[in-house]
Short mmCIF file of C-alpha atoms in Angstrom, two decimals:
data_model
loop_
_atom_site.label_atom_id
_atom_site.label_comp_id
_atom_site.label_asym_id
_atom_site.label_seq_id
_atom_site.Cartn_x
_atom_site.Cartn_y
_atom_site.Cartn_z
CA MET N 1 -10.51 17.27 7.50
CA ARG N 2 -8.47 17.89 10.64
CA TYR N 3 -7.20 14.30 10.73
CA LYS N 4 -5.93 12.47 7.66
CA HIS N 5 -5.28 9.06 9.23
CA LEU N 6 -7.12 7.15 11.96
CA PHE N 7 -5.45 4.56 14.19
CA PHE N 8 -7.46 2.07 16.25
CA ASP N 9 -6.79 -0.37 19.05
CA LEU N 10 -8.45 -3.79 18.58
CA ASP N 11 -9.16 -5.58 21.88
CA HIS N 12 -11.61 -3.83 24.21
CA THR N 13 -12.15 -1.09 21.58
CA LEU N 14 -13.65 -2.77 18.51
CA TRP N 15 -13.40 -6.49 19.30
CA ASP N 16 -15.32 -7.31 22.49
CA PHE N 17 -12.52 -9.10 24.28
CA GLU N 18 -14.37 -9.80 27.53
CA THR N 19 -17.35 -11.45 25.83
CA ASN N 20 -15.17 -13.52 23.50
CA GLU N 21 -12.77 -14.49 26.27
CA GLN N 22 -15.55 -15.61 28.59
CA GLU N 23 -17.18 -17.72 25.87
CA THR N 24 -13.85 -19.39 25.18
CA LEU N 25 -13.08 -20.06 28.83
CA LEU N 26 -16.56 -21.56 29.33
CA GLU N 27 -16.00 -23.95 26.42
CA LEU N 28 -12.71 -25.05 27.97
CA PHE N 29 -14.21 -25.36 31.45
CA ASP N 30 -16.95 -27.65 30.13
CA SER N 31 -14.93 -29.68 27.61
CA HIS N 32 -12.23 -30.53 30.16
CA GLY N 33 -14.67 -31.26 32.97
CA LEU N 34 -12.97 -28.85 35.35
CA ALA N 35 -15.98 -28.96 37.67
CA ASN N 36 -15.02 -32.58 38.33
CA ARG N 37 -11.36 -31.75 38.85
CA GLY N 38 -11.81 -29.60 41.94
CA VAL N 39 -12.73 -26.23 40.42
CA PRO N 40 -15.83 -25.09 42.36
CA SER N 41 -17.41 -23.05 39.56
CA PHE N 42 -16.81 -21.49 36.17
CA GLU N 43 -16.83 -18.08 37.82
CA ALA N 44 -13.97 -19.10 40.11
CA PHE N 45 -11.98 -20.47 37.17
CA SER N 46 -12.59 -17.35 35.09
CA GLU N 47 -11.66 -14.98 37.91
CA SER N 48 -8.44 -16.86 38.58
CA TYR N 49 -7.41 -17.01 34.92
CA VAL N 50 -8.25 -13.37 34.17
CA GLY N 51 -6.35 -12.15 37.22
CA HIS N 52 -3.22 -14.12 36.34
CA ASN N 53 -3.49 -13.16 32.67
CA GLU N 54 -3.64 -9.45 33.43
CA ARG N 55 -0.62 -9.62 35.75
CA LEU N 56 1.39 -11.66 33.26
CA TRP N 57 0.55 -9.31 30.39
CA ASP N 58 1.86 -6.45 32.51
CA ARG N 59 5.09 -8.37 33.08
CA PHE N 60 5.29 -9.20 29.36
CA ARG N 61 4.90 -5.54 28.35
CA LYS N 62 7.70 -4.63 30.76
CA GLY N 63 9.99 -7.29 29.30
CA PHE N 64 10.13 -9.56 32.36
CA ILE N 65 8.71 -12.64 30.60
CA ASN N 66 8.53 -13.83 27.00
CA ARG N 67 5.60 -14.84 24.81
CA ALA N 68 5.80 -18.56 25.62
CA GLU N 69 5.90 -17.92 29.37
CA LEU N 70 2.86 -15.66 29.12
CA ARG N 71 0.85 -18.25 27.23
CA ASP N 72 1.70 -21.16 29.52
CA LYS N 73 1.90 -19.57 32.95
CA ARG N 74 -1.59 -18.03 32.93
CA PHE N 75 -3.26 -21.45 32.81
CA ARG N 76 -0.65 -23.16 34.97
CA LEU N 77 -1.13 -20.60 37.75
CA ALA N 78 -4.93 -20.69 37.41
CA LEU N 79 -4.96 -24.47 37.81
CA LEU N 80 -2.59 -24.31 40.77
CA ASP N 81 -5.08 -22.02 42.51
CA PHE N 82 -7.30 -25.12 42.68
CA LYS N 83 -4.40 -27.47 43.54
CA ILE N 84 -4.33 -28.97 40.04
CA GLY N 85 -0.76 -29.65 38.96
CA ASP N 86 -1.47 -31.28 35.61
CA GLU N 87 1.04 -30.17 32.96
CA LYS N 88 -0.74 -32.02 30.14
CA LEU N 89 -4.00 -30.27 31.00
CA CYS N 90 -2.21 -26.93 31.21
CA GLN N 91 -0.76 -27.35 27.73
CA ALA N 92 -4.11 -28.45 26.31
CA LEU N 93 -5.88 -25.40 27.75
CA SER N 94 -3.17 -23.06 26.47
CA THR N 95 -3.26 -24.49 22.94
CA GLN N 96 -7.04 -24.75 22.68
CA PHE N 97 -7.61 -21.27 24.08
CA LEU N 98 -5.58 -19.79 21.22
CA ASP N 99 -7.36 -22.05 18.73
CA ILE N 100 -10.85 -21.06 19.87
CA LEU N 101 -10.55 -17.40 20.87
CA PRO N 102 -9.73 -15.89 17.43
CA ASN N 103 -12.85 -17.51 15.97
CA LYS N 104 -15.13 -15.55 18.26
CA LYS N 105 -16.90 -12.67 16.54
CA ALA N 106 -18.41 -10.38 19.19
CA LEU N 107 -17.81 -6.71 18.45
CA PHE N 108 -18.84 -3.64 20.40
CA PRO N 109 -22.21 -2.15 19.36
CA GLU N 110 -22.14 -0.32 16.00
CA THR N 111 -18.53 -1.21 15.26
CA LYS N 112 -19.18 -2.03 11.61
CA GLU N 113 -21.64 0.82 11.17
CA THR N 114 -19.08 3.28 12.51
CA LEU N 115 -16.29 1.85 10.36
CA ASP N 116 -18.61 2.04 7.34
CA TYR N 117 -19.28 5.70 8.12
CA LEU N 118 -15.56 6.50 8.40
CA ALA N 119 -14.73 4.51 5.25
CA ALA N 120 -17.40 6.44 3.34
CA LYS N 121 -15.62 9.65 4.36
CA ASN N 122 -12.42 8.22 2.83
CA TYR N 123 -10.42 8.08 6.05
CA PRO N 124 -7.44 5.74 5.78
CA MET N 125 -7.72 3.52 8.88
CA HIS N 126 -4.99 1.50 10.57
CA MET N 127 -4.68 -0.83 13.54
CA ILE N 128 -2.11 -0.67 16.35
CA THR N 129 -2.35 -3.67 18.67
CA ASN N 130 -0.20 -5.32 21.32
CA GLY N 131 -1.64 -8.72 20.49
CA PHE N 132 0.24 -11.47 18.69
CA GLU N 133 0.28 -11.24 14.88
CA GLU N 134 -1.43 -14.52 13.96
CA THR N 135 -4.09 -14.24 16.65
CA GLN N 136 -4.99 -10.61 15.92
CA LEU N 137 -5.23 -11.14 12.17
CA LEU N 138 -7.54 -14.11 12.71
CA LYS N 139 -9.74 -12.12 15.09
CA MET N 140 -10.18 -9.34 12.54
CA LYS N 141 -10.78 -11.72 9.64
CA ASN N 142 -13.36 -13.83 11.48
CA ALA N 143 -15.16 -10.77 12.83
CA GLY N 144 -15.31 -9.35 9.30
CA ILE N 145 -13.44 -6.10 9.91
CA GLU N 146 -9.97 -6.65 8.45
CA HIS N 147 -10.87 -5.03 5.11
CA TYR N 148 -11.41 -1.65 6.74
CA PHE N 149 -7.73 -1.28 7.67
CA THR N 150 -4.90 -0.32 5.35
CA HIS N 151 -2.14 -1.27 7.77
CA ILE N 152 -2.36 -3.65 10.74
CA ILE N 153 0.54 -2.98 13.08
CA THR N 154 1.14 -5.60 15.76
CA SER N 155 3.74 -5.33 18.49
CA GLU N 156 5.25 -8.53 17.13
CA VAL N 157 6.04 -6.91 13.77
CA ALA N 158 6.90 -3.46 15.13
CA GLY N 159 9.28 -4.89 17.71
CA SER N 160 7.73 -2.64 20.34
CA LEU N 161 4.64 -2.52 22.54
CA LYS N 162 2.21 0.24 23.40
CA PRO N 163 2.66 2.60 25.24
CA TYR N 164 6.24 2.93 24.01
CA ALA N 165 6.97 5.46 21.29
CA PRO N 166 8.61 3.10 18.74
CA ILE N 167 5.38 1.22 17.91
CA PHE N 168 3.51 4.48 17.29
CA GLU N 169 6.40 5.88 15.25
CA TYR N 170 6.54 2.65 13.24
CA ALA N 171 2.80 2.83 12.53
CA ILE N 172 2.93 6.51 11.55
CA ALA N 173 5.83 5.84 9.17
CA LYS N 174 4.08 2.78 7.72
CA ALA N 175 0.98 4.88 7.00
CA GLY N 176 3.09 7.63 5.46
CA THR N 177 1.64 10.32 7.66
CA SER N 178 2.57 12.40 10.71
CA ALA N 179 1.47 12.43 14.34
CA ALA N 180 -0.10 15.87 13.88
CA GLU N 181 -2.36 14.57 11.12
CA SER N 182 -3.37 11.41 13.01
CA ILE N 183 -5.61 10.38 15.89
CA MET N 184 -5.61 7.23 18.05
CA VAL N 185 -8.83 5.55 19.22
CA GLY N 186 -8.45 3.16 22.15
CA ASP N 187 -9.74 2.03 25.53
CA ALA N 188 -6.51 1.80 27.55
CA MET N 189 -5.47 5.02 29.22
CA GLU N 190 -1.84 4.07 29.77
CA LEU N 191 -1.30 2.11 26.56
CA ASP N 192 -3.37 3.85 23.88
CA ILE N 193 -4.06 7.34 25.14
CA LYS N 194 -0.90 8.33 26.99
CA GLY N 195 1.14 6.36 24.47
CA ALA N 196 -0.30 8.34 21.56
CA HIS N 197 0.04 11.60 23.47
CA GLY N 198 3.70 10.83 24.01
CA VAL N 199 4.40 11.02 20.28
CA GLY N 200 2.22 14.08 19.69
CA MET N 201 -0.88 12.29 18.43
CA ASP N 202 -4.41 13.33 19.43
CA GLN N 203 -6.53 10.68 21.10
CA VAL N 204 -10.10 9.40 21.48
CA TYR N 205 -10.54 7.62 24.80
CA PHE N 206 -13.22 4.96 24.37
CA ASN N 207 -14.40 4.29 27.88
CA PRO N 208 -18.05 3.26 28.42
CA ALA N 209 -17.59 3.17 32.21
CA LYS N 210 -15.87 6.57 32.30
CA PRO N 211 -14.00 6.19 35.62
CA PRO N 212 -11.99 9.14 36.96
CA VAL N 213 -8.67 9.57 35.19
CA ASP N 214 -5.51 11.58 35.85
CA PHE N 215 -5.12 12.69 32.25
CA THR N 216 -7.45 14.57 29.92
CA PRO N 217 -7.60 13.02 26.43
CA THR N 218 -8.34 15.07 23.34
CA PHE N 219 -11.78 13.41 23.23
CA THR N 220 -13.68 10.93 25.41
CA ILE N 221 -16.56 8.79 24.14
CA GLY N 222 -18.81 6.20 25.73
CA HIS N 223 -20.07 4.64 22.49
CA LEU N 224 -18.36 4.11 19.15
CA LYS N 225 -21.13 5.97 17.28
CA GLU N 226 -19.92 9.15 19.01
CA LEU N 227 -16.94 9.10 16.67
CA ARG N 228 -19.30 10.52 14.04
CA GLU N 229 -19.47 13.73 16.06
CA ILE N 230 -15.68 14.03 16.03
CA LEU N 231 -14.61 12.77 12.60
#
């Protein structure tokens, strides 16, 4: 086999983050009666939260804010978009979001079937994720996929975030392999694909939409089952 170890991203690659996130936000929108607090629609609330969350995650990855600021500010800023300055509500949304989200179980189509196929071929599989340790472990456990992975490397434990080399080097060392014998499967061009390329690891770009990109990965797939044609 060309590759001896497989590394996967979790969110947006195996675990259907968008579906699970939207279900969680809808529960919060309804349970806190945000429609009666001046938020015109769930769609408006979701769009506001997602936009702030993405910008804050970018700032977090660059070291401009810490974990606590990320978790609190995304809901605080979303509420302020609708002129709601309720700190108690902000804290409740932040806490409950992290309580509910990891219990969601939506995976991309044929995730388990593909992992079963790869496990049957005796590939050691590992996870490299920028998510927080407790949250990511719960996601994998509740979705029933944690047993496929020998090592689960979170940025929290590695002390580094994708796309920076130290997290990939940490994961490679933990697995007892080399970059040349490994391949990274992920959806994020900058974080997963270019990050892996930077340490000499081949990549599988999982991108169902397939927008134009400025970098050519080793492989590009639009469905997880296409991994069977590569591995």
